Structure formats: C-alpha cells, structure tokens
Coordinates of C-alpha atoms and ligand atoms in Angstrom, one line a residue:
Chain A
M1 CA 0.0 0.0 0.0
T2 CA 1.2 3.6 -0.6
W3 CA 0.9 5.9 2.3
E4 CA 0.4 9.6 2.5
T5 CA 1.7 11.7 5.3
V6 CA -0.5 14.6 6.5
I7 CA 1.1 17.4 8.5
G8 CA 0.0 20.6 10.2
L9 CA 2.2 23.0 12.0
E10 CA 1.9 25.2 15.1
T11 CA 4.6 27.7 15.1
H12 CA 5.4 30.0 18.1
V13 CA 7.3 33.1 17.2
E14 CA 8.7 35.6 19.8
L15 CA 8.0 39.1 18.8
A16 CA 11.0 41.5 18.7
T17 CA 9.5 44.1 21.0
K18 CA 11.6 45.9 23.7
T19 CA 9.3 44.9 26.5
K20 CA 7.0 42.1 27.5
I21 CA 3.4 41.8 26.3
F22 CA 1.7 43.1 29.5
C23 CA 4.4 44.8 31.5
G24 CA 7.5 47.0 31.0
C25 CA 10.1 44.3 31.8
T26 CA 12.8 43.9 29.1
T27 CA 12.6 40.9 26.7
Q28 CA 16.3 40.8 26.3
F29 CA 17.6 37.2 25.9
G30 CA 19.8 35.9 28.7
G31 CA 20.2 37.8 31.9
A32 CA 20.6 36.3 35.4
P33 CA 17.5 34.2 36.4
N34 CA 14.5 36.2 37.6
T35 CA 16.1 39.7 36.9
H36 CA 13.6 40.6 34.1
C37 CA 10.5 40.2 36.3
C38 CA 8.0 42.4 38.0
P39 CA 4.7 41.8 40.0
V40 CA 2.7 41.7 36.7
C41 CA 4.7 39.0 34.9
T42 CA 5.1 36.9 38.0
G43 CA 1.3 37.1 38.6
M44 CA 1.1 38.8 41.9
P45 CA -2.4 39.4 43.1
G46 CA -3.9 42.8 42.4
T47 CA -1.7 43.6 39.4
L48 CA -3.2 44.7 36.1
P49 CA -1.7 43.6 32.8
V50 CA -1.8 46.3 30.0
L51 CA -1.3 45.3 26.3
N52 CA 1.9 46.5 24.6
R53 CA 0.9 48.6 21.6
R54 CA 3.7 47.2 19.5
V55 CA 2.7 43.6 20.1
L56 CA -0.7 44.4 18.5
E57 CA 1.0 46.2 15.6
F58 CA 3.5 43.3 15.0
A59 CA 0.7 40.7 15.1
V60 CA -1.4 42.7 12.6
K61 CA 1.6 43.2 10.3
A62 CA 2.3 39.5 10.4
G63 CA -1.3 38.7 9.7
L64 CA -1.3 41.0 6.7
A65 CA 1.9 39.7 5.3
L66 CA 0.6 36.1 5.6
N67 CA -2.5 37.1 3.6
C68 CA -4.9 36.7 6.5
S69 CA -8.1 38.6 7.2
I70 CA -7.6 40.7 10.3
T71 CA -10.2 40.5 13.2
R72 CA -11.6 43.9 13.6
Y73 CA -13.1 43.2 17.0
G74 CA -11.0 41.0 19.1
K75 CA -10.3 40.0 22.7
F76 CA -8.0 37.8 24.8
D77 CA -9.0 34.6 26.6
R78 CA -7.7 33.0 29.8
K79 CA -6.2 29.5 29.3
N80 CA -6.2 27.8 32.7
Y81 CA -3.5 25.3 33.7
F82 CA -1.7 24.7 36.8
Y83 CA 2.0 24.3 36.1
P84 CA 4.9 26.2 37.7
D85 CA 6.2 27.6 34.3
L86 CA 3.3 30.1 34.6
P87 CA 3.0 31.7 38.0
K88 CA -0.5 33.1 37.4
A89 CA -1.8 29.5 36.8
Y90 CA -3.2 30.7 33.5
Q91 CA -1.9 32.0 30.2
I92 CA -3.4 35.0 28.5
S93 CA -4.0 33.9 25.0
Q94 CA -6.7 34.2 22.2
L95 CA -9.1 31.4 21.5
Y96 CA -12.4 32.8 20.3
L97 CA -11.4 35.8 18.4
P98 CA -7.8 35.4 17.2
I99 CA -6.2 38.6 15.7
A100 CA -5.9 37.0 12.2
R101 CA -7.5 34.1 10.3
D102 CA -7.7 32.4 6.9
G103 CA -4.3 33.2 5.4
A104 CA -2.0 31.5 2.9
V105 CA 1.7 31.1 2.4
P106 CA 3.0 30.3 -1.0
I107 CA 5.9 27.8 -0.9
H108 CA 8.3 26.5 -3.6
T109 CA 9.8 23.0 -3.5
D110 CA 11.4 20.7 -6.1
A111 CA 7.9 19.2 -6.5
G112 CA 6.5 22.7 -7.6
D113 CA 4.6 25.6 -6.2
K114 CA 1.9 25.2 -3.6
A115 CA 0.0 27.4 -1.1
I116 CA -0.2 26.4 2.6
R117 CA -3.4 27.7 4.3
I118 CA -3.1 29.5 7.6
H119 CA -5.9 28.6 9.9
E120 CA -5.3 31.4 12.4
L121 CA -2.7 33.6 14.1
H122 CA -3.1 34.7 17.7
M123 CA -1.2 36.6 20.4
E124 CA -0.2 35.1 23.7
E125 CA 2.4 35.3 26.4
D126 CA 5.4 33.0 26.8
A127 CA 6.0 30.9 29.9
G128 CA 9.0 30.7 32.2
K129 CA 11.8 28.2 32.2
L130 CA 12.0 25.2 34.5
V131 CA 15.3 23.5 35.1
H132 CA 15.5 20.5 37.3
D133 CA 18.4 20.3 39.8
P134 CA 19.2 16.6 40.4
W135 CA 21.3 17.5 43.5
I136 CA 18.5 18.8 45.5
D137 CA 15.8 17.0 43.5
Q138 CA 13.8 20.2 43.0
T139 CA 13.0 22.3 40.0
R140 CA 14.2 25.9 39.6
A141 CA 11.8 28.3 38.1
D142 CA 13.2 31.3 36.1
Y143 CA 10.5 33.8 35.0
N144 CA 12.6 36.0 32.7
R145 CA 10.8 34.6 29.6
C146 CA 7.4 34.7 31.3
G147 CA 5.3 37.3 29.5
V148 CA 7.5 37.7 26.4
P149 CA 5.1 38.3 23.5
L150 CA 4.4 35.4 21.1
I151 CA 2.3 34.9 18.0
E152 CA 1.2 31.4 17.4
I153 CA 0.6 30.6 13.7
V154 CA -1.5 27.5 13.0
T155 CA -1.7 26.0 9.6
E156 CA -4.3 23.7 8.0
P157 CA -3.0 20.1 7.6
D158 CA -1.7 21.0 4.1
F159 CA 1.8 19.5 4.2
R160 CA 2.6 16.1 2.6
T161 CA 6.4 16.0 2.9
A162 CA 9.2 17.2 5.2
D163 CA 10.4 19.3 2.2
E164 CA 7.2 21.3 2.2
V165 CA 7.4 21.9 5.9
I166 CA 10.9 23.2 5.6
A167 CA 10.0 25.4 2.6
Y168 CA 7.1 26.8 4.6
L169 CA 9.2 27.5 7.7
E170 CA 11.9 29.2 5.6
Q171 CA 9.2 31.3 3.9
L172 CA 7.7 32.2 7.3
K173 CA 11.0 33.0 8.8
E174 CA 12.0 35.2 5.8
T175 CA 8.7 37.1 5.9
L176 CA 8.8 37.7 9.6
Q177 CA 12.4 38.8 9.5
Y178 CA 11.7 41.2 6.6
L179 CA 8.8 42.7 8.5
G180 CA 11.1 43.1 11.5
V181 CA 8.6 41.5 13.8
S182 CA 10.9 38.7 14.9
D183 CA 14.5 37.6 14.6
C184 CA 13.3 34.0 14.3
K185 CA 16.4 32.5 16.0
M186 CA 15.7 28.8 16.5
Q187 CA 18.7 28.3 18.7
E188 CA 17.5 31.0 21.1
G189 CA 13.9 29.7 20.9
S190 CA 12.4 32.7 19.2
L191 CA 11.0 30.3 16.5
R192 CA 9.6 27.0 17.8
C193 CA 7.6 24.5 16.0
D194 CA 5.2 21.7 16.9
V195 CA 4.5 19.1 14.2
N196 CA 1.0 17.4 14.0
L197 CA 1.3 14.3 11.9
S198 CA -0.9 11.4 10.7
V199 CA -0.7 8.9 7.9
R200 CA -3.4 7.5 5.6
P201 CA -3.6 5.3 2.5
L202 CA -3.0 7.5 -0.5
G203 CA -6.3 8.6 -2.0
S204 CA -8.2 8.5 1.2
S205 CA -9.9 11.7 2.3
E206 CA -10.2 10.8 5.9
L207 CA -7.6 11.9 8.4
G208 CA -5.7 9.3 10.5
T209 CA -5.1 9.6 14.2
R210 CA -2.4 12.3 14.7
T211 CA 0.4 12.7 17.2
E212 CA 2.0 16.0 18.2
M213 CA 5.8 16.3 18.3
K214 CA 7.6 18.9 20.4
N215 CA 11.2 19.9 21.2
L216 CA 12.2 20.4 17.6
S217 CA 15.1 22.9 17.7
S218 CA 16.4 23.0 14.1
F219 CA 15.1 22.5 10.6
K220 CA 17.2 19.4 10.4
A221 CA 15.6 17.9 13.5
I222 CA 12.1 18.7 12.1
A223 CA 12.9 16.9 8.8
R224 CA 14.3 13.8 10.7
A225 CA 11.4 13.8 13.2
I226 CA 8.8 13.9 10.4
D227 CA 10.5 10.9 8.6
Y228 CA 10.8 9.0 11.8
E229 CA 7.2 9.6 13.0
A230 CA 5.7 8.8 9.6
R231 CA 7.6 5.5 9.5
R232 CA 6.7 4.7 13.1
Q233 CA 2.9 5.2 12.4
I234 CA 3.0 3.2 9.2
E235 CA 4.8 0.3 10.9
R236 CA 2.2 0.3 13.7
I237 CA -0.7 0.2 11.3
T238 CA 0.9 -2.4 9.2
E239 CA 1.4 -4.6 12.3
G240 CA -2.3 -4.2 13.0
K241 CA -1.8 -1.8 16.0
R242 CA -3.5 1.6 16.5
V243 CA -1.8 5.0 16.5
V244 CA -2.4 6.6 19.9
Q245 CA -3.2 10.3 20.0
E246 CA -0.3 11.6 22.2
T247 CA 2.4 14.2 22.5
R248 CA 5.8 13.0 21.7
R249 CA 9.2 14.5 22.4
W250 CA 12.0 14.5 19.9
D251 CA 15.4 13.4 21.2
E252 CA 18.0 14.8 18.9
N253 CA 20.8 12.7 20.3
K254 CA 19.0 9.4 20.0
D255 CA 17.4 10.4 16.7
A256 CA 14.0 9.1 18.0
S257 CA 10.9 10.4 19.7
Y258 CA 9.1 9.1 22.8
A259 CA 5.7 9.6 24.2
M260 CA 5.5 12.2 27.0
R261 CA 3.7 11.2 30.1
S262 CA 0.4 13.0 29.8
K263 CA -2.6 13.1 32.0
E264 CA -5.9 12.5 30.4
D265 CA -7.2 15.8 31.7
A266 CA -4.2 17.8 30.5
Q267 CA -6.3 19.3 27.7
D268 CA -9.0 20.7 29.9
Y269 CA -8.0 24.4 29.8
R270 CA -11.4 25.9 30.8
Y271 CA -11.0 28.9 28.6
F272 CA -13.0 32.0 29.4
P273 CA -12.8 35.7 28.3
E274 CA -9.8 37.5 29.9
P275 CA -11.4 40.1 32.2
D276 CA -8.2 42.1 32.7
I277 CA -7.7 43.0 29.1
P278 CA -10.5 45.2 27.5
P279 CA -11.5 44.3 23.9
I280 CA -9.5 45.4 20.9
E281 CA -11.3 47.3 18.1
L282 CA -9.3 48.1 15.0
S283 CA -10.3 50.9 12.7
E284 CA -9.9 50.8 8.9
A285 CA -7.5 53.8 9.2
Y286 CA -5.3 51.9 11.6
L287 CA -5.1 48.9 9.2
D288 CA -4.5 51.1 6.2
G289 CA -1.6 52.7 8.0
L290 CA 0.0 49.4 8.8
R291 CA -0.7 48.1 5.2
A292 CA 1.0 51.2 3.8
G293 CA 4.0 50.8 6.1
L294 CA 4.7 47.1 5.1
P295 CA 8.3 46.8 3.8
E296 CA 9.1 45.3 0.4
L297 CA 9.1 41.5 1.1
A298 CA 11.4 38.9 -0.3
Q299 CA 9.1 37.8 -3.0
A300 CA 8.8 41.4 -4.4
K301 CA 12.6 41.8 -4.1
R302 CA 13.1 38.6 -6.1
A303 CA 10.8 39.8 -8.9
R304 CA 12.6 43.2 -8.9
Y305 CA 16.1 41.7 -9.0
Q306 CA 15.1 39.5 -12.0
A307 CA 13.5 42.4 -13.8
D308 CA 16.0 45.2 -13.1
Y309 CA 19.3 43.4 -12.8
G310 CA 18.6 40.3 -15.0
L311 CA 19.7 38.0 -12.2
P312 CA 18.8 34.3 -12.5
E313 CA 15.9 33.1 -10.3
Y314 CA 18.4 30.9 -8.3
D315 CA 20.6 34.0 -7.4
C316 CA 17.5 36.0 -6.4
R317 CA 16.3 33.3 -4.0
M318 CA 19.8 32.9 -2.4
I319 CA 20.2 36.6 -1.9
T320 CA 16.7 37.3 -0.6
S321 CA 16.7 34.3 1.7
D322 CA 18.0 36.7 4.4
K323 CA 17.0 40.3 4.9
A324 CA 20.6 41.4 5.9
L325 CA 22.0 39.6 2.9
A326 CA 19.6 41.4 0.5
A327 CA 20.4 44.7 2.1
F328 CA 24.1 44.0 1.6
F329 CA 23.5 43.2 -2.0
E330 CA 21.5 46.3 -2.6
A331 CA 24.2 48.4 -1.0
L332 CA 26.8 46.8 -3.3
V333 CA 24.8 47.6 -6.4
A334 CA 24.2 51.2 -5.1
L335 CA 28.0 51.5 -4.8
G336 CA 28.4 50.6 -8.5
A337 CA 29.2 46.9 -8.3
P338 CA 27.8 45.1 -11.4
P339 CA 24.7 43.1 -10.0
K340 CA 25.8 39.7 -11.3
Q341 CA 29.3 40.1 -9.9
G342 CA 27.9 41.3 -6.6
A343 CA 25.6 38.2 -6.6
N344 CA 28.5 35.8 -7.3
W345 CA 30.6 37.2 -4.5
I346 CA 27.7 36.9 -2.1
M347 CA 26.6 33.4 -3.1
G348 CA 30.2 32.2 -3.2
E349 CA 32.7 33.9 -0.9
V350 CA 30.4 35.7 1.5
L351 CA 28.1 32.8 2.3
G352 CA 31.1 30.4 2.3
A353 CA 32.9 32.6 4.8
L354 CA 29.8 33.0 7.0
S355 CA 29.1 29.3 7.1
A356 CA 32.7 28.4 7.8
R357 CA 32.5 30.7 10.9
G358 CA 29.0 29.7 11.9
L359 CA 27.8 33.3 11.5
E360 CA 24.5 34.8 10.3
P361 CA 24.6 37.5 7.7
R362 CA 23.4 40.1 10.2
D363 CA 26.5 39.4 12.4
M364 CA 28.9 40.0 9.5
K365 CA 31.6 42.6 10.1
L366 CA 32.5 43.0 6.4
T367 CA 30.7 46.1 4.9
A368 CA 29.4 46.7 1.4
P369 CA 32.0 49.5 0.6
T370 CA 34.9 47.1 1.3
L371 CA 33.5 44.4 -1.0
A372 CA 32.5 46.9 -3.6
R373 CA 36.1 48.2 -3.6
L374 CA 37.4 44.7 -4.1
I375 CA 35.0 44.1 -7.0
A376 CA 36.1 47.4 -8.5
L377 CA 39.8 46.4 -8.3
V378 CA 39.0 43.2 -10.2
S379 CA 36.9 45.1 -12.8
E380 CA 39.7 47.6 -13.3
G381 CA 42.2 44.8 -13.9
K382 CA 44.3 45.7 -10.8
L383 CA 43.6 42.4 -9.0
N384 CA 43.0 39.0 -10.5
R385 CA 40.0 37.1 -9.2
N386 CA 42.1 34.5 -7.3
T387 CA 44.1 37.1 -5.5
A388 CA 40.9 39.0 -4.8
V389 CA 39.6 35.9 -3.0
K390 CA 42.7 35.9 -0.8
V391 CA 42.3 39.6 0.0
F392 CA 38.6 38.9 0.8
E393 CA 39.6 36.2 3.3
A394 CA 42.1 38.6 4.9
V395 CA 39.7 41.5 5.3
F396 CA 36.5 39.6 6.0
D397 CA 36.7 39.3 9.8
T398 CA 37.7 42.9 10.5
D399 CA 36.3 44.7 7.5
G400 CA 40.0 45.6 6.8
D401 CA 41.3 48.2 4.3
V402 CA 41.5 46.5 0.8
D403 CA 43.8 49.0 -0.8
A404 CA 46.2 49.0 2.2
Y405 CA 46.3 45.2 2.2
V406 CA 47.0 44.9 -1.5
K407 CA 49.7 47.4 -1.3
E408 CA 51.3 45.9 1.8
H409 CA 51.5 42.5 0.3
G410 CA 52.4 43.6 -3.2
L411 CA 49.4 41.8 -4.8
E412 CA 48.6 44.2 -7.7
Q413 CA 48.1 42.3 -10.9
V414 CA 51.0 42.2 -13.2
N415 CA 49.7 43.9 -16.3
D416 CA 53.2 44.2 -17.9
D417 CA 52.8 42.1 -21.0
G418 CA 56.5 42.2 -21.7
L419 CA 57.2 40.6 -18.3
V420 CA 54.4 38.0 -18.8
R421 CA 55.8 37.2 -22.2
E422 CA 59.3 36.8 -20.8
I423 CA 58.2 34.5 -18.0
C424 CA 56.1 32.4 -20.5
A425 CA 59.1 31.9 -22.7
K426 CA 61.2 30.9 -19.7
V427 CA 58.6 28.4 -18.6
L428 CA 58.3 26.9 -22.1
A429 CA 62.1 26.5 -22.3
A430 CA 62.3 24.9 -18.9
N431 CA 59.5 22.4 -19.7
P432 CA 60.2 20.8 -23.1
R433 CA 58.3 17.7 -22.1
S434 CA 55.1 19.5 -21.5
V435 CA 55.5 21.5 -24.7
A436 CA 55.9 18.3 -26.6
D437 CA 52.9 16.7 -24.9
F438 CA 50.7 19.7 -25.7
R439 CA 51.8 19.7 -29.4
G440 CA 51.1 15.9 -29.3
G441 CA 47.5 16.7 -28.5
K442 CA 47.5 16.5 -24.6
D443 CA 45.4 19.6 -23.6
K444 CA 46.1 19.0 -20.0
A445 CA 49.7 20.0 -20.5
F446 CA 48.5 23.6 -21.2
G447 CA 47.0 23.9 -17.8
F448 CA 50.2 22.8 -16.2
L449 CA 52.2 25.4 -18.2
V450 CA 49.7 28.2 -17.1
G451 CA 50.1 27.0 -13.5
Q452 CA 53.9 27.3 -13.8
V453 CA 53.7 30.8 -15.2
M454 CA 51.3 31.9 -12.4
R455 CA 53.7 30.4 -9.9
E456 CA 56.6 32.4 -11.3
L457 CA 54.5 35.5 -11.1
K458 CA 53.3 34.7 -7.6
G459 CA 49.7 34.4 -8.8
K460 CA 49.5 38.1 -9.6
A461 CA 49.2 37.8 -13.4
N462 CA 46.0 38.3 -15.3
P463 CA 45.0 34.7 -16.2
Q464 CA 43.5 35.8 -19.6
A465 CA 46.7 37.5 -20.6
V466 CA 48.8 34.4 -19.6
N467 CA 46.4 32.1 -21.6
A468 CA 46.7 34.4 -24.7
I469 CA 50.4 34.8 -24.6
L470 CA 51.1 31.1 -24.0
S471 CA 48.8 30.0 -26.8
Q472 CA 50.5 32.4 -29.1
L473 CA 54.0 31.2 -28.2
L474 CA 53.1 27.6 -28.5
K475 CA 51.6 28.1 -31.9
G476 CA 54.7 30.0 -33.1
Chain B
M1 CA -25.9 21.5 37.3
N2 CA -25.3 18.5 39.5
I3 CA -22.0 18.6 41.4
T4 CA -20.8 15.2 42.2
A5 CA -17.9 14.0 44.4
E6 CA -16.1 12.9 41.2
L7 CA -16.4 16.4 39.7
V8 CA -14.9 17.9 42.8
D9 CA -12.0 15.5 42.7
Y10 CA -11.5 16.2 39.0
L11 CA -11.5 20.0 39.6
A12 CA -9.1 19.5 42.6
G13 CA -6.8 17.4 40.3
L14 CA -6.7 20.2 37.7
S15 CA -5.7 22.7 40.4
R16 CA -3.3 20.3 42.0
L17 CA -5.2 20.5 45.3
E18 CA -5.5 17.8 47.8
V19 CA -9.0 17.7 49.2
Q20 CA -9.7 16.0 52.5
E21 CA -12.8 13.8 52.8
G22 CA -14.7 16.2 55.1
D23 CA -13.8 19.2 53.0
R24 CA -15.0 17.5 49.9
Q25 CA -18.5 17.3 51.2
A26 CA -18.6 20.9 52.2
M27 CA -17.2 21.9 48.8
T28 CA -19.7 19.9 46.9
A29 CA -22.5 21.7 48.7
E30 CA -20.9 25.1 48.2
L31 CA -20.3 24.6 44.5
E32 CA -23.9 23.4 44.2
R33 CA -25.1 26.7 45.7
I34 CA -22.8 28.8 43.5
L35 CA -24.0 27.2 40.4
A36 CA -27.6 27.4 41.6
Y37 CA -27.2 31.1 41.2
M38 CA -26.5 30.6 37.5
D39 CA -29.8 28.8 37.3
V40 CA -31.5 32.0 38.5
L41 CA -29.7 34.0 35.8
E42 CA -30.6 31.4 33.2
R43 CA -34.3 32.1 33.7
L44 CA -33.8 35.6 32.2
D45 CA -34.8 36.0 28.6
T46 CA -31.6 36.8 26.7
Q47 CA -33.2 36.5 23.2
G48 CA -31.7 39.2 21.0
V49 CA -29.1 40.3 23.7
E50 CA -25.6 40.4 22.4
P51 CA -23.2 38.3 24.5
M52 CA -20.9 40.5 26.5
S53 CA -17.3 39.7 27.6
H54 CA -16.5 42.8 29.5
V55 CA -18.4 45.0 31.9
F56 CA -16.8 48.3 31.5
P57 CA -17.3 50.3 28.2
V58 CA -13.6 50.6 27.5
K59 CA -11.5 49.3 24.6
N60 CA -8.0 49.5 23.2
V61 CA -6.2 50.1 26.5
L62 CA -2.6 50.0 25.4
R63 CA 0.8 51.0 26.7
E64 CA 4.0 52.1 24.8
D65 CA 6.8 49.7 24.2
E66 CA 9.1 51.3 26.7
V67 CA 11.3 49.4 29.2
I68 CA 10.8 50.2 32.9
P69 CA 13.2 48.7 35.5
S70 CA 12.2 45.3 36.7
Q71 CA 11.8 44.4 40.3
A72 CA 14.9 43.7 42.5
R73 CA 15.4 40.0 42.6
E74 CA 15.7 39.7 46.4
E75 CA 12.4 41.5 46.7
L76 CA 10.8 39.3 44.1
L77 CA 11.9 36.1 45.7
A78 CA 11.2 37.3 49.3
G79 CA 7.6 36.2 49.1
S80 CA 8.5 32.7 48.0
P81 CA 8.6 29.9 50.5
A82 CA 11.8 28.3 49.1
P83 CA 14.0 30.6 47.0
D84 CA 17.7 29.8 46.5
G85 CA 18.8 33.3 46.0
E86 CA 18.3 33.1 42.2
A87 CA 15.2 31.1 41.5
F88 CA 11.9 29.9 42.9
L89 CA 12.2 26.3 43.9
V90 CA 9.3 24.0 43.2
P91 CA 8.8 20.2 43.5
K92 CA 10.1 18.2 40.6
T93 CA 7.9 18.8 37.5
V94 CA 10.2 18.4 34.5
E95 CA 9.7 15.1 32.6
Ligands
ZN1 ZN1 7.2 42.2 34.3

C-alpha cells in the first residue's frame, strides 16, 4: 500500500519588542535568572496587565503579510492550567477571536509551487523556564521569559512532505524577518515549531489519528522527526496496531521520539474571556496605516532583481533568503558593483565565509563598501579574481582596508605584457616535455604550463593574458 | 448543574489541590449553591441580547513599548517559601 503523510504546524514566534506583552520588563535574551521580572509578569495578586501597543502592531503586520483577514473586534482569553512555568496558573491567549485568520503562504519545493493555508494567528504570552536540579531533586523556576510576547501561527493540515514543511518555515522566517517583527532564531527559541502528523492510505480523504511532536530545535531535527514519525505510524498500522493520539518529544541525540507522560485531563483548559484586558477594536484607518508601512518583502525583491538586474531566479532566491544579505546586495549595487558580480561574490565567498564561521549575515563585520572596492579592483584589472579571494579572506573578519592590504602584500596584478611574455618563454624553455605533450594533443599540458607561469608571477598575473600569450608562443 | 464528588475530585486534580474527605462534602455543597445562582440567571430571557465579555465600556487600552526597570530579585523572591537566591524552587515537575 502507498501511504500519504498529512502534517499541520503550530509555530510559536517571539516578537521583537523591547518589552513584554503586558508589562514594561525587558525581553532581552539571557540575563541572570529572575532579573527581568515584576509583579505583573510573576502574577502577583492585584496587578493589572496592559497590552503592549507594538505587540498588537506586529501581530497585525504578520497577519497582513501572511495574507490573513484581520479580526476587527478581538479580545483575549484565559487558558487555565496549573504548572509552575506560569505563576498566574493561566496563560493569557486568544481562543475565540484570534487577531488574524484564513491566510495563505506560497511555498516552492522541487515538487513545484503550492499554497499552505493559515488557519489562524493569535497573540499570547510565553511561559517561564524550568530547570530540574538533580542534586536537590527540586525544579528551579526562572520567569525571565514569562510574559515575552508570542504569536502562534496554526496551519491547516496541508503539508505532505518534510520538504514542504521546511520550505514553509523558511518562507515564514523570511517574511517575519523582513517585517522586522521577529528575529526567528531557532537556537534562542524565538521560533519554535510543533508538528502534528498522521498517515493515511494514498487517495483516502479521511484523516488518521495524529500525534504532536515537540522539542524540535532545528530545521534538520524537524525533517528527521517527520520521517521517523511517519515510518513509526505506518509500521504500527501495518502490524495491526492503533496509532495513539499523544504528545511525543523528539530526542535529537537518539534520533528518535518518545511519548511524553500526559494526564488525560491535560487538555481541559477551561478557557474564558480574559477580564483584565479590554476588547480590541481596530479601525480601517489603523489597518490602512499598517498596510502602507509594510516593507518590500522577499518575493517582491526577487521579482525586482530579476526584472531590473537580470539576475537568474536561483541567485535572487539565495540573496533574498535573508534580509541582511539582501540589504548587503542592494548596498553593493548602489556603490556601483555590477549586479551579477555582486551576486556571485555573495553566493560564493560571502556565504562560504559565514558558514565556515557559523555566523548569520546580520552578524557580519564586512561592509558593502569594502567588498565593492574589491570588486572594482578586479573590474579595473588591478587584481585578478584568485588574488581578490585571498584579499577577501584577509579583510572579512575585521572589515579591513582592501587597498592597504593589496599594497602591503604587493598583490597588484602584473599587467606588464612584456614581463608576462618573458616568463612564459622561460617556462616553455624549462618544460620541453610538456610543450611536446601539448603539441602531441594533450590539452592537460596547457593547464600545467599556465600554472607554472602563475607560480613564477606569484599568482598576480591576469590569467586571460597568460592564456593568450602562452597559446601564441606555443603556436609559433 | 449537579455537582458530584467525582467532579470535585476532577477539579481539585486540575488545580493540584489535595481535598480531605470532610472538606470535599462541604465543597460539593458550596459549589452546588454557587451554580444554583447561575440557574437563576438562566431564567432571564436573553433573546436578542448580544453576548458581553467585559463589563466596562472601554476598549484598546494599550501601553507604549518602553522598558521600565524590573523588580529587584531579592524583593521578588522574598515572598517565595523556598528561594535559593536566584530562582523559585518547586517540586520536581520536569519530565
Ligand atoms: Zn514584568
């Protein structure tokens, strides 16, 4: 039998506000335990939470960018559960009137284009962090993250493969980063994803029993967990067993998931309207203002780069996959770098250097004027491409001075044809064997001779000039 | 609504409360009386009345996204029965 995997996602995204959702405590990551807390976010009796204006704005912007309809009259609801990560014993969330609904996210995979429907997007507060201390057999509660604003984005069960899930998450991350509403750093927990998965015989329209997977901390973990869980469910059904509806935790070290102990009553949250937060009514003027202020998103940039700069679609995707990278590219072009050359440097050297150092584009020290200068030196024939790559590596970490480095190390390209001709003749004379090989039809010998000339000239010659002069001499 | 001993136990479980046998009976009776009041309200004719979630006629109460200093940690932890100088200590809860 052929099986089909059906997946829906619940993604929690931390909003990039300065303060928490209902109080003025900072949202800064890190900080000694319980130093970013106040009576409101630790749920002291008699305190009154007040909604952060920017949280509302960010949530609406995200809803608009994900093609949702925005709820004009909304409110918050109280989700009751007794667990020490939330000192109030309830989470302020939205159940009945979420801020946005019915959106769609276009995705692109090798299998083609597709739209993933968004069921809803709602605002809520994050919980604190619990760390168990085995020495004293007690749990430490740190409430620094408690009350940090989140949006939860719930999709319809529209995914069929791990590829589609990753493509969606990359698109989501890209959109939210471009909007500036979240930095979406998975390693710091500002983008977290729960995967709901079931399997069914291909062609069936009924949904199978689903499980929910948590603790997925990287795109790689998500892809592996999806493959693992689909296989596990198919095996169970094939063996005549039932899939149990449960929450499973992914263990990245063991490359396996296991069922979390869950009480049957765990789902009884007894939601009711949050009495402390008055309703939210959004005017058409407010929405128009936010719509007008939306920045150019990656998709629009890709279309523009293709149309204005004639860049291939692949290049456009690579460059716009990160907001900081796209900004860097646009700065290069504004400084006069030919777009295709700028793109090549970014996709090759820049991304290579970043990945070798485990850095994100926004953390890069190298500035656009430095790379633009390097590109200009190559265009002007003052540096050859290979030497330029060496200079790039030398200036990358500190945004060093390109001209000073070139001068200090004597790297200027040798454009003295007389000198190149002299060296070529010398190399031919010293390598009669290779010359004979070449004349006997072995093209490889030519590459060897070019290499010898470049070595004599310490890599500083213009490779095109060396090729031309060598060919000429060999013919003669 | 009929409040049974099982329902009281269920609610106590959700709230992580341990209810003694004697208290359970008293609670059952009290919850019965509280909910009986809802029965009185239910007699009202609410046909055509829009559901209301908030009593006061206010909306859009918002604050600016400006940091204000958090509470001093000592002070924050002072009300806790078992602080360790940095964190609140609670019984083992992590799976
Ligand atoms: Zn606070």
